[in-house]
Structures are given as structure tokens and as C-alpha cells.
Amino acid sequence: MKCPRCGNTQKSYFYKGSHGYYCRKCIGFGRLLLEEEINIKLEDIHDDCSEYTMQYPLTKQQEAVSKECQQYIRTKDVLLECVCGAGKTEMVLASIADALNEKRKVCFAIARRQVVLELAERLNIYFKKAKIVAVCGGHTDEIDGDLIVCTAHQLYRYQGQFSLLILDEPDAFPYRGDEVLHGIAKHACIGNIIYLTATPDAYLLSRVKEGMMHHIILNKRPHGHDLPVPRLLIYPSVLLFFILIRWINKHACNPRIIFVPTIKTAKILGFILNIFMQCYVCTSESEDRDEIIYHFKQNPLGVMIATTVLERGVTIPKADICVWHANHSVFDEAGLIQMAGRAGRSFTSPEGDVLFLCSEKTELVQLCKNKIEQANQICAV
């Protein structure tokens, strides 16, 4: 027995009901009988929808990566490992255009709902003749288009529908460690998958080693400047607070994002800082996250306190970054690299500032700093 939706073959997860067997591993997406045919018929691709226009030309390095991805994705999966802010979306446009030109359905799956909506808007600018649909919480009335942009959990709707699937940040939540979501993603695609990430995990690298996918690496941003290397300061928490206040005031000309390890810390720090300045707080408990992010983007001198919900996908021009208690166990290497990657993404402010405040020295924080320095050194060679 094999689940047609998530690919589960473990007998212990199958249950025989009154109408037949169904898989309990992916029951959260609705009951699907093994004998039940998945009759989903999407519309045909529109003519000329593969034409796209970019707002700016790719750099030579981006162009080389784009062509290499375009070549290999026809025959095998591709892991596109690029530093934060390298322009991963722009480098897969040619591959998307190829698929659309051959009347093949394309899906861009992303972890965060906010990023789904933002990316759909960007792709509408690039592919003016294509029907691009965003499918996520609150946006499920229309689920068919030439190019579908959706959250990971919405892929259950599209078993066997896509010839090209682009998975953004597959090493992060909610993909990471979730066999069901990985299975649903694989069964939604009948062709090949492009994995986009700055921090590939052991699973992706093992598939590269086994020859199951082609690996492309780019360690340079389009503006050509080095990645901002985090500065590490190690002091007791009381002193760290005064250092944080000084850092906030010193960088008052730019938007500032302060990453914290827990929701409780975000609320406490937000309450204190709101006494002195306008401060936004964004956590997984924030019901109006989209509105909070929108207002923060409109305030070029604002301060945002956020948990890891903002570590990926959200770009704030000219933002400076501070990670409070970067040594906390809730943070991992990939997360810290992604947080640091929020800085220096703008052409007008390519340097950026990244500060890691630690209550004690840890190997993980130093490892993150070393990895960013190594990426810069590789680019310099």
C-alpha cells in the first residue's frame, strides 16, 4: 500500500474504514482513500505566457547560474545554493519560462504566507501575460493558474499536477523534519524540483553526493559587496541591554530588526522599548503579521522585534540587524545565517550592520560567523 498524496508506505499508518483504506499520516489534509482516484483537472497553459521582462539585467555570475539551472533541470533536480540576497528568484525565471513555453504547469512553493503574496506580485511584474495565482491562508478561492505560488501546506491540492516545482528554503520550517510535507511536495510534481536555499541541510547535500541532483553555488550578491559579517559581543544580560540601546540609537537612520529567541522576550523587550520609541513586535502569536510588516516597511526609522518568523523571505531595504542572546539554544546555524542575511541587501546600502549579543561564548555562533567569512573569501578568490 502507498498513499497517493504523501507517499507513505508504512502499514501502521493505514486504517480500513467503511469505505476502504486511507492514510492516517496525512489525515490532517483530509481523508483520502487509497482506491480513490484524484480527479483534479487544471486549465491549460495560456499562449505567450512564458514571455517575461526583468526590471534589471542579471550579473554575469547570475546569468551563468541561470543558464546552468535551465540546462540541468530538464533531466534532474537542482539544488541552487546561493547566499541571502543573491537573487535566487530572478535566476530561476528562465527555467520557469521554459516550462511555460512547453505548456507545463509550474509551482513556486514557499514556507511563509506573507512571502507568497509578495512573490506573486513580483512574478506578475515579470510575467505580464501569465495568469499567476497566490494560494495560501485566506486566498484559496482561486487555485488554478499558469504559475501557482503557494505555501507548503497548500501543495496537497495538486497531486501530480506540476512539471516544475520550485521549493524555497526546504531546509527550514515547515519542511524541515516533516516527512508528510516532503512526501506531498514530491507527489505534487511529476517532473523535476529546484531547491532554493542559502543553508542546505544534510539531506539535500546527501542527495547531491549520491548524484540525485545537480548542485549550483553562488556566494555573491548582485551589488558585488561582501556579506555583512556579524560582530560578536559577550557580556552579562544587564550589560547587553545597555549595549542594545546604544546600538539602536547609533543606527537611528536605518530600520532596525532585533531578533529574539522567545515570544516572551519579544513581548517584554517590546514593552520596554515602546516607552522610548515606536516599536513593532512580530511573533508567531501575532494575528496581524502582514499588517505589522507592512507598517514597519513604511517607517524607514522603525524598530522591529521579531522571533524567527522573520528570519527568512522578508526583505527590508537598508535594515540593520541585531540578534539578542544569539547563543540561545532555540537558534541554529542556518537560522543565524539567515538573520544576518537580512542586512546589506540594498544597492544603496550594501554594507549593513549585524550584531550578535551573547551572554556566553558558543561554538555555534562562531561557526555562523566563520561560514559567512568563508563565503566572502571564496568570492574574493
Short mmCIF file of C-alpha atoms in Angstrom, two decimals:
data_model
loop_
_atom_site.label_atom_id
_atom_site.label_comp_id
_atom_site.label_asym_id
_atom_site.label_seq_id
_atom_site.Cartn_x
_atom_site.Cartn_y
_atom_site.Cartn_z
CA MET A 1 0.00 0.00 0.00
CA LYS A 2 1.16 3.52 -0.79
CA CYS A 3 -0.56 6.82 -0.09
CA PRO A 4 -1.11 8.70 -3.37
CA ARG A 5 -0.77 12.03 -1.56
CA CYS A 6 2.21 11.79 0.83
CA GLY A 7 3.82 8.57 -0.44
CA ASN A 8 3.64 6.80 2.94
CA THR A 9 4.18 3.03 2.77
CA GLN A 10 4.26 2.23 6.50
CA LYS A 11 1.45 -0.23 7.16
CA SER A 12 0.90 1.03 10.71
CA TYR A 13 -0.44 4.34 9.34
CA PHE A 14 -3.14 2.76 7.17
CA TYR A 15 -6.63 2.25 8.53
CA LYS A 16 -9.52 0.41 6.93
CA GLY A 17 -12.75 2.35 7.30
CA SER A 18 -16.21 1.57 5.99
CA HIS A 19 -15.28 2.81 2.51
CA GLY A 20 -11.76 1.40 2.28
CA TYR A 21 -8.19 2.05 3.36
CA TYR A 22 -6.87 5.56 3.98
CA CYS A 23 -3.60 7.02 5.26
CA ARG A 24 -3.56 8.48 8.76
CA LYS A 25 -0.13 10.06 8.30
CA CYS A 26 -1.54 12.90 6.21
CA ILE A 27 -5.07 12.81 7.64
CA GLY A 28 -4.65 16.47 8.64
CA PHE A 29 -5.13 17.36 4.98
CA GLY A 30 -8.40 15.43 4.75
CA ARG A 31 -9.17 11.74 4.35
CA LEU A 32 -8.09 10.26 1.03
CA LEU A 33 -8.90 6.65 0.20
CA LEU A 34 -6.18 4.57 -1.43
CA GLU A 35 -8.67 3.35 -4.02
CA GLU A 36 -9.89 6.89 -4.64
CA GLU A 37 -8.75 8.49 -7.88
CA ILE A 38 -7.50 12.05 -7.67
CA ASN A 39 -9.55 13.80 -10.32
CA ILE A 40 -8.03 17.27 -10.43
CA LYS A 41 -8.06 18.90 -13.84
CA LEU A 42 -6.28 22.22 -14.14
CA GLU A 43 -6.68 24.57 -17.06
CA ASP A 44 -4.32 24.55 -20.00
CA ILE A 45 -1.42 26.98 -20.11
CA HIS A 46 -2.21 30.29 -21.80
CA ASP A 47 -0.41 31.21 -25.04
CA ASP A 48 2.60 33.54 -24.82
CA CYS A 49 2.58 33.40 -21.01
CA SER A 50 6.27 32.43 -20.98
CA GLU A 51 7.39 35.91 -22.02
CA TYR A 52 8.99 37.80 -19.15
CA THR A 53 10.69 41.14 -18.65
CA MET A 54 13.13 41.86 -15.85
CA GLN A 55 13.48 45.24 -14.18
CA TYR A 56 17.27 45.00 -14.31
CA PRO A 57 19.71 42.66 -16.11
CA LEU A 58 21.36 39.72 -14.37
CA THR A 59 25.02 39.99 -13.46
CA LYS A 60 27.47 37.72 -15.29
CA GLN A 61 27.53 35.35 -12.31
CA GLN A 62 23.73 35.29 -12.06
CA GLU A 63 23.44 34.72 -15.80
CA ALA A 64 25.82 31.75 -15.61
CA VAL A 65 23.83 30.24 -12.72
CA SER A 66 20.54 30.84 -14.55
CA LYS A 67 21.76 29.05 -17.69
CA GLU A 68 23.22 26.13 -15.71
CA CYS A 69 19.95 25.68 -13.83
CA GLN A 70 17.99 25.95 -17.08
CA GLN A 71 20.15 23.21 -18.60
CA TYR A 72 20.10 20.65 -15.78
CA ILE A 73 16.52 21.00 -14.54
CA ARG A 74 15.31 19.26 -17.70
CA THR A 75 16.86 15.96 -16.62
CA LYS A 76 17.29 16.07 -12.82
CA ASP A 77 16.58 18.00 -9.66
CA VAL A 78 18.71 21.08 -8.95
CA LEU A 79 19.96 22.45 -5.62
CA LEU A 80 20.54 26.18 -6.03
CA GLU A 81 22.64 27.21 -3.03
CA CYS A 82 23.02 30.99 -3.02
CA VAL A 83 23.78 33.43 -0.23
CA CYS A 84 20.91 35.52 1.17
CA GLY A 85 20.09 38.33 -1.24
CA ALA A 86 21.80 36.74 -4.25
CA GLY A 87 18.63 36.94 -6.36
CA LYS A 88 17.53 33.31 -6.38
CA THR A 89 14.09 34.14 -7.76
CA GLU A 90 15.49 36.03 -10.73
CA MET A 91 17.89 33.18 -11.52
CA VAL A 92 15.06 30.65 -11.98
CA LEU A 93 12.93 32.83 -14.26
CA ALA A 94 14.45 31.29 -17.39
CA SER A 95 13.66 27.78 -16.13
CA ILE A 96 10.08 28.85 -15.39
CA ALA A 97 9.76 30.40 -18.85
CA ASP A 98 10.98 27.19 -20.50
CA ALA A 99 8.33 25.14 -18.72
CA LEU A 100 5.53 27.59 -19.52
CA ASN A 101 6.64 27.77 -23.15
CA GLU A 102 6.24 23.98 -23.34
CA LYS A 103 2.77 24.22 -21.77
CA ARG A 104 3.94 22.68 -18.50
CA LYS A 105 2.48 23.75 -15.15
CA VAL A 106 4.80 25.46 -12.67
CA CYS A 107 4.52 25.89 -8.91
CA PHE A 108 6.59 28.05 -6.57
CA ALA A 109 6.14 26.74 -3.01
CA ILE A 110 7.18 28.93 -0.09
CA ALA A 111 7.09 28.49 3.66
CA ARG A 112 5.64 31.88 4.66
CA ARG A 113 2.21 33.22 3.71
CA GLN A 114 3.47 36.82 3.57
CA VAL A 115 6.24 35.87 1.14
CA VAL A 116 3.73 34.04 -1.09
CA LEU A 117 1.76 37.24 -1.55
CA GLU A 118 4.87 39.36 -2.14
CA LEU A 119 6.38 36.92 -4.63
CA ALA A 120 3.14 36.62 -6.57
CA GLU A 121 3.18 40.40 -7.03
CA ARG A 122 6.80 40.31 -8.24
CA LEU A 123 6.14 37.47 -10.68
CA ASN A 124 3.15 39.37 -12.06
CA ILE A 125 5.56 42.16 -12.97
CA TYR A 126 7.94 39.74 -14.69
CA PHE A 127 5.36 37.55 -16.48
CA LYS A 128 2.80 40.10 -17.61
CA LYS A 129 0.87 37.69 -19.87
CA ALA A 130 0.74 34.78 -17.43
CA LYS A 131 -2.03 34.01 -15.01
CA ILE A 132 -0.30 33.93 -11.62
CA VAL A 133 -2.30 32.77 -8.62
CA ALA A 134 -1.35 33.06 -4.94
CA VAL A 135 -2.73 30.18 -2.86
CA CYS A 136 -2.40 30.46 0.92
CA GLY A 137 -4.49 31.02 4.01
CA GLY A 138 -7.25 33.47 3.09
CA HIS A 139 -6.53 33.12 -0.64
CA THR A 140 -7.96 29.75 -1.73
CA ASP A 141 -10.99 30.81 -3.80
CA GLU A 142 -8.93 30.51 -6.98
CA ILE A 143 -6.30 27.77 -7.10
CA ASP A 144 -5.52 27.41 -10.80
CA GLY A 145 -3.20 29.42 -12.99
CA ASP A 146 -0.23 29.16 -15.35
CA LEU A 147 2.12 29.73 -12.44
CA ILE A 148 0.91 28.92 -8.94
CA VAL A 149 2.59 30.42 -5.88
CA CYS A 150 1.56 28.69 -2.67
CA THR A 151 2.55 27.79 0.85
CA ALA A 152 3.93 24.32 1.52
CA HIS A 153 0.69 23.14 3.12
CA GLN A 154 -1.35 24.01 0.02
CA LEU A 155 0.55 21.51 -2.15
CA TYR A 156 -1.83 18.76 -1.04
CA ARG A 157 -4.34 20.17 -3.56
CA TYR A 158 -2.13 19.40 -6.57
CA GLN A 159 -1.17 15.72 -6.68
CA GLY A 160 0.71 15.03 -9.90
CA GLN A 161 -0.02 18.42 -11.44
CA PHE A 162 3.33 20.19 -11.82
CA SER A 163 6.12 19.57 -14.31
CA LEU A 164 8.34 22.06 -12.46
CA LEU A 165 8.23 22.65 -8.72
CA ILE A 166 10.39 25.27 -7.03
CA LEU A 167 10.79 24.73 -3.29
CA ASP A 168 12.02 27.80 -1.44
CA GLU A 169 14.01 27.23 1.77
CA PRO A 170 13.34 23.46 2.01
CA ASP A 171 15.71 23.23 5.00
CA ALA A 172 13.52 25.49 7.13
CA PHE A 173 10.18 25.25 8.93
CA PRO A 174 7.74 23.81 7.98
CA TYR A 175 9.59 21.45 5.57
CA ARG A 176 12.45 20.59 7.91
CA GLY A 177 11.85 17.23 9.54
CA ASP A 178 8.30 16.92 8.19
CA GLU A 179 8.10 13.70 6.17
CA VAL A 180 4.48 14.35 5.24
CA LEU A 181 5.16 17.73 3.64
CA HIS A 182 8.20 16.37 1.80
CA GLY A 183 6.08 13.49 0.51
CA ILE A 184 3.24 15.76 -0.56
CA ALA A 185 5.70 18.04 -2.40
CA LYS A 186 7.24 15.11 -4.28
CA HIS A 187 3.85 13.73 -5.28
CA ALA A 188 2.67 17.14 -6.48
CA CYS A 189 5.49 17.18 -9.03
CA ILE A 190 5.69 14.80 -11.98
CA GLY A 191 8.82 16.49 -13.30
CA ASN A 192 11.85 17.94 -11.52
CA ILE A 193 12.33 20.16 -8.49
CA ILE A 194 14.53 23.22 -7.95
CA TYR A 195 15.53 23.60 -4.30
CA LEU A 196 16.40 27.20 -3.37
CA THR A 197 18.32 27.87 -0.16
CA ALA A 198 21.30 29.63 1.37
CA THR A 199 21.71 26.93 4.00
CA PRO A 200 21.23 23.39 2.59
CA ASP A 201 20.75 20.68 5.20
CA ALA A 202 22.37 17.24 5.40
CA TYR A 203 19.51 15.60 3.46
CA LEU A 204 19.91 17.87 0.42
CA LEU A 205 23.70 17.58 0.44
CA SER A 206 23.46 13.80 0.68
CA ARG A 207 21.27 13.74 -2.44
CA VAL A 208 23.91 15.80 -4.22
CA LYS A 209 26.62 13.39 -3.10
CA GLU A 210 24.59 10.44 -4.36
CA GLY A 211 24.24 12.12 -7.75
CA MET A 212 20.48 12.56 -7.36
CA MET A 213 20.59 16.30 -8.02
CA HIS A 214 22.83 18.93 -9.57
CA HIS A 215 24.44 21.43 -7.18
CA ILE A 216 24.96 25.10 -8.13
CA ILE A 217 26.60 27.56 -5.72
CA LEU A 218 26.70 31.38 -5.79
CA ASN A 219 28.35 33.27 -2.93
CA LYS A 220 27.97 36.79 -4.27
CA ARG A 221 25.15 39.30 -4.16
CA PRO A 222 24.29 41.31 -7.29
CA HIS A 223 25.81 44.53 -5.92
CA GLY A 224 29.18 42.77 -5.58
CA HIS A 225 29.82 43.65 -1.93
CA ASP A 226 30.77 41.14 0.74
CA LEU A 227 28.17 39.72 3.09
CA PRO A 228 27.99 41.62 6.39
CA VAL A 229 29.98 39.65 8.97
CA PRO A 230 28.38 39.59 12.44
CA ARG A 231 30.16 41.33 15.29
CA LEU A 232 30.09 39.25 18.49
CA LEU A 233 29.78 40.86 21.91
CA ILE A 234 29.73 38.66 25.01
CA TYR A 235 28.57 40.23 28.28
CA PRO A 236 26.09 39.58 31.11
CA SER A 237 22.47 40.22 30.13
CA VAL A 238 22.21 43.51 32.06
CA LEU A 239 25.12 45.00 30.16
CA LEU A 240 23.81 43.59 26.89
CA PHE A 241 20.62 45.61 27.34
CA PHE A 242 22.53 48.90 27.55
CA ILE A 243 24.63 47.87 24.55
CA LEU A 244 21.41 47.17 22.67
CA ILE A 245 20.02 50.63 23.50
CA ARG A 246 23.24 52.25 22.32
CA TRP A 247 23.13 50.19 19.10
CA ILE A 248 19.52 51.23 18.44
CA ASN A 249 20.37 54.92 18.87
CA LYS A 250 23.55 54.66 16.80
CA HIS A 251 21.65 53.20 13.85
CA ALA A 252 18.66 55.54 14.11
CA CYS A 253 18.92 56.46 10.41
CA ASN A 254 18.02 52.94 9.27
CA PRO A 255 15.26 50.44 10.03
CA ARG A 256 16.43 48.05 12.74
CA ILE A 257 15.38 44.44 13.28
CA ILE A 258 16.09 42.83 16.65
CA PHE A 259 15.73 39.05 16.62
CA VAL A 260 14.95 37.41 19.96
CA PRO A 261 14.75 33.71 20.88
CA THR A 262 11.30 33.57 22.52
CA ILE A 263 7.86 35.16 22.32
CA LYS A 264 8.07 36.14 25.99
CA THR A 265 11.32 38.02 25.38
CA ALA A 266 9.78 39.79 22.38
CA LYS A 267 6.84 40.99 24.45
CA ILE A 268 8.98 42.18 27.38
CA LEU A 269 11.54 43.92 25.19
CA GLY A 270 8.80 45.45 23.06
CA PHE A 271 7.02 46.80 26.16
CA ILE A 272 10.23 48.42 27.45
CA LEU A 273 11.33 49.92 24.15
CA ASN A 274 7.87 51.29 23.39
CA ILE A 275 8.35 53.66 26.31
CA PHE A 276 11.13 55.43 24.39
CA MET A 277 10.32 54.86 20.71
CA GLN A 278 7.87 53.38 18.25
CA CYS A 279 8.44 49.67 18.24
CA TYR A 280 6.81 46.80 16.32
CA VAL A 281 6.59 43.26 17.66
CA CYS A 282 6.13 40.28 15.34
CA THR A 283 5.90 36.68 16.59
CA SER A 284 4.02 33.52 15.69
CA GLU A 285 1.25 34.73 18.01
CA SER A 286 0.77 37.98 16.12
CA GLU A 287 -2.58 37.65 14.34
CA ASP A 288 -1.94 40.67 12.10
CA ARG A 289 1.60 39.85 10.99
CA ASP A 290 1.04 41.07 7.44
CA GLU A 291 -0.15 44.45 8.70
CA ILE A 292 2.74 44.73 11.18
CA ILE A 293 5.30 44.04 8.46
CA TYR A 294 3.57 46.48 6.11
CA HIS A 295 3.65 49.34 8.63
CA PHE A 296 7.26 48.59 9.53
CA LYS A 297 8.25 48.80 5.87
CA GLN A 298 6.53 52.18 5.63
CA ASN A 299 8.57 53.51 8.56
CA PRO A 300 12.22 53.89 7.45
CA LEU A 301 13.33 54.63 11.03
CA GLY A 302 11.34 51.94 12.80
CA VAL A 303 12.41 49.20 15.21
CA MET A 304 11.09 45.66 14.81
CA ILE A 305 11.39 42.99 17.48
CA ALA A 306 10.82 39.57 15.97
CA THR A 307 11.24 35.90 16.65
CA THR A 308 12.42 33.51 13.95
CA VAL A 309 9.20 34.09 11.97
CA LEU A 310 11.05 36.84 10.08
CA GLU A 311 14.41 35.12 9.65
CA ARG A 312 13.68 34.21 6.02
CA GLY A 313 11.97 35.66 2.99
CA VAL A 314 11.28 39.20 4.22
CA THR A 315 13.42 41.97 2.75
CA ILE A 316 13.63 45.37 4.43
CA PRO A 317 15.86 47.77 2.46
CA LYS A 318 18.79 49.23 4.43
CA ALA A 319 17.93 47.20 7.53
CA ASP A 320 20.50 46.72 10.30
CA ILE A 321 20.28 43.52 12.32
CA CYS A 322 20.82 42.63 15.97
CA VAL A 323 20.32 39.17 17.46
CA TRP A 324 19.58 39.25 21.19
CA HIS A 325 21.09 36.29 23.05
CA ALA A 326 22.38 34.75 19.84
CA ASN A 327 23.78 31.91 21.94
CA HIS A 328 20.27 30.75 22.91
CA SER A 329 19.54 27.09 22.17
CA VAL A 330 16.50 27.95 20.03
CA PHE A 331 18.77 29.38 17.33
CA ASP A 332 20.64 27.12 14.92
CA GLU A 333 23.42 27.85 12.44
CA ALA A 334 21.11 28.14 9.44
CA GLY A 335 18.77 30.48 11.30
CA LEU A 336 21.58 32.78 12.43
CA ILE A 337 22.96 32.95 8.88
CA GLN A 338 19.51 33.83 7.57
CA MET A 339 19.08 36.57 10.18
CA ALA A 340 22.46 38.06 9.31
CA GLY A 341 21.41 37.83 5.66
CA ARG A 342 18.63 40.38 6.20
CA ALA A 343 21.33 43.12 6.24
CA GLY A 344 23.22 44.64 3.33
CA ARG A 345 20.76 43.60 0.63
CA SER A 346 20.17 47.08 -0.78
CA PHE A 347 22.21 48.51 -3.66
CA THR A 348 22.15 51.89 -1.88
CA SER A 349 23.26 50.39 1.44
CA PRO A 350 25.20 47.20 0.61
CA GLU A 351 27.29 47.02 3.78
CA GLY A 352 24.71 46.80 6.56
CA ASP A 353 25.44 46.08 10.20
CA VAL A 354 24.96 42.79 12.04
CA LEU A 355 25.46 42.47 15.79
CA PHE A 356 25.22 39.24 17.79
CA LEU A 357 24.73 39.87 21.51
CA CYS A 358 25.65 36.81 23.59
CA SER A 359 25.57 36.06 27.29
CA GLU A 360 28.24 33.40 26.79
CA LYS A 361 30.53 32.18 24.04
CA THR A 362 29.25 29.24 21.99
CA GLU A 363 30.69 27.24 19.14
CA LEU A 364 27.52 27.69 17.09
CA VAL A 365 27.71 31.49 16.96
CA GLN A 366 31.38 31.38 15.99
CA LEU A 367 30.58 28.75 13.36
CA CYS A 368 27.98 31.06 11.81
CA LYS A 369 30.48 33.92 11.64
CA ASN A 370 33.16 31.67 10.14
CA LYS A 371 30.80 30.39 7.43
CA ILE A 372 29.92 33.92 6.31
CA GLU A 373 33.61 34.87 6.26
CA GLN A 374 34.40 31.77 4.20
CA ALA A 375 31.72 32.70 1.65
CA ASN A 376 33.33 36.13 1.29
CA GLN A 377 36.78 34.59 0.88
CA ILE A 378 35.56 32.23 -1.85
CA CYS A 379 34.16 35.21 -3.75
CA ALA A 380 37.46 37.05 -3.44
CA VAL A 381 39.45 34.19 -4.97
#
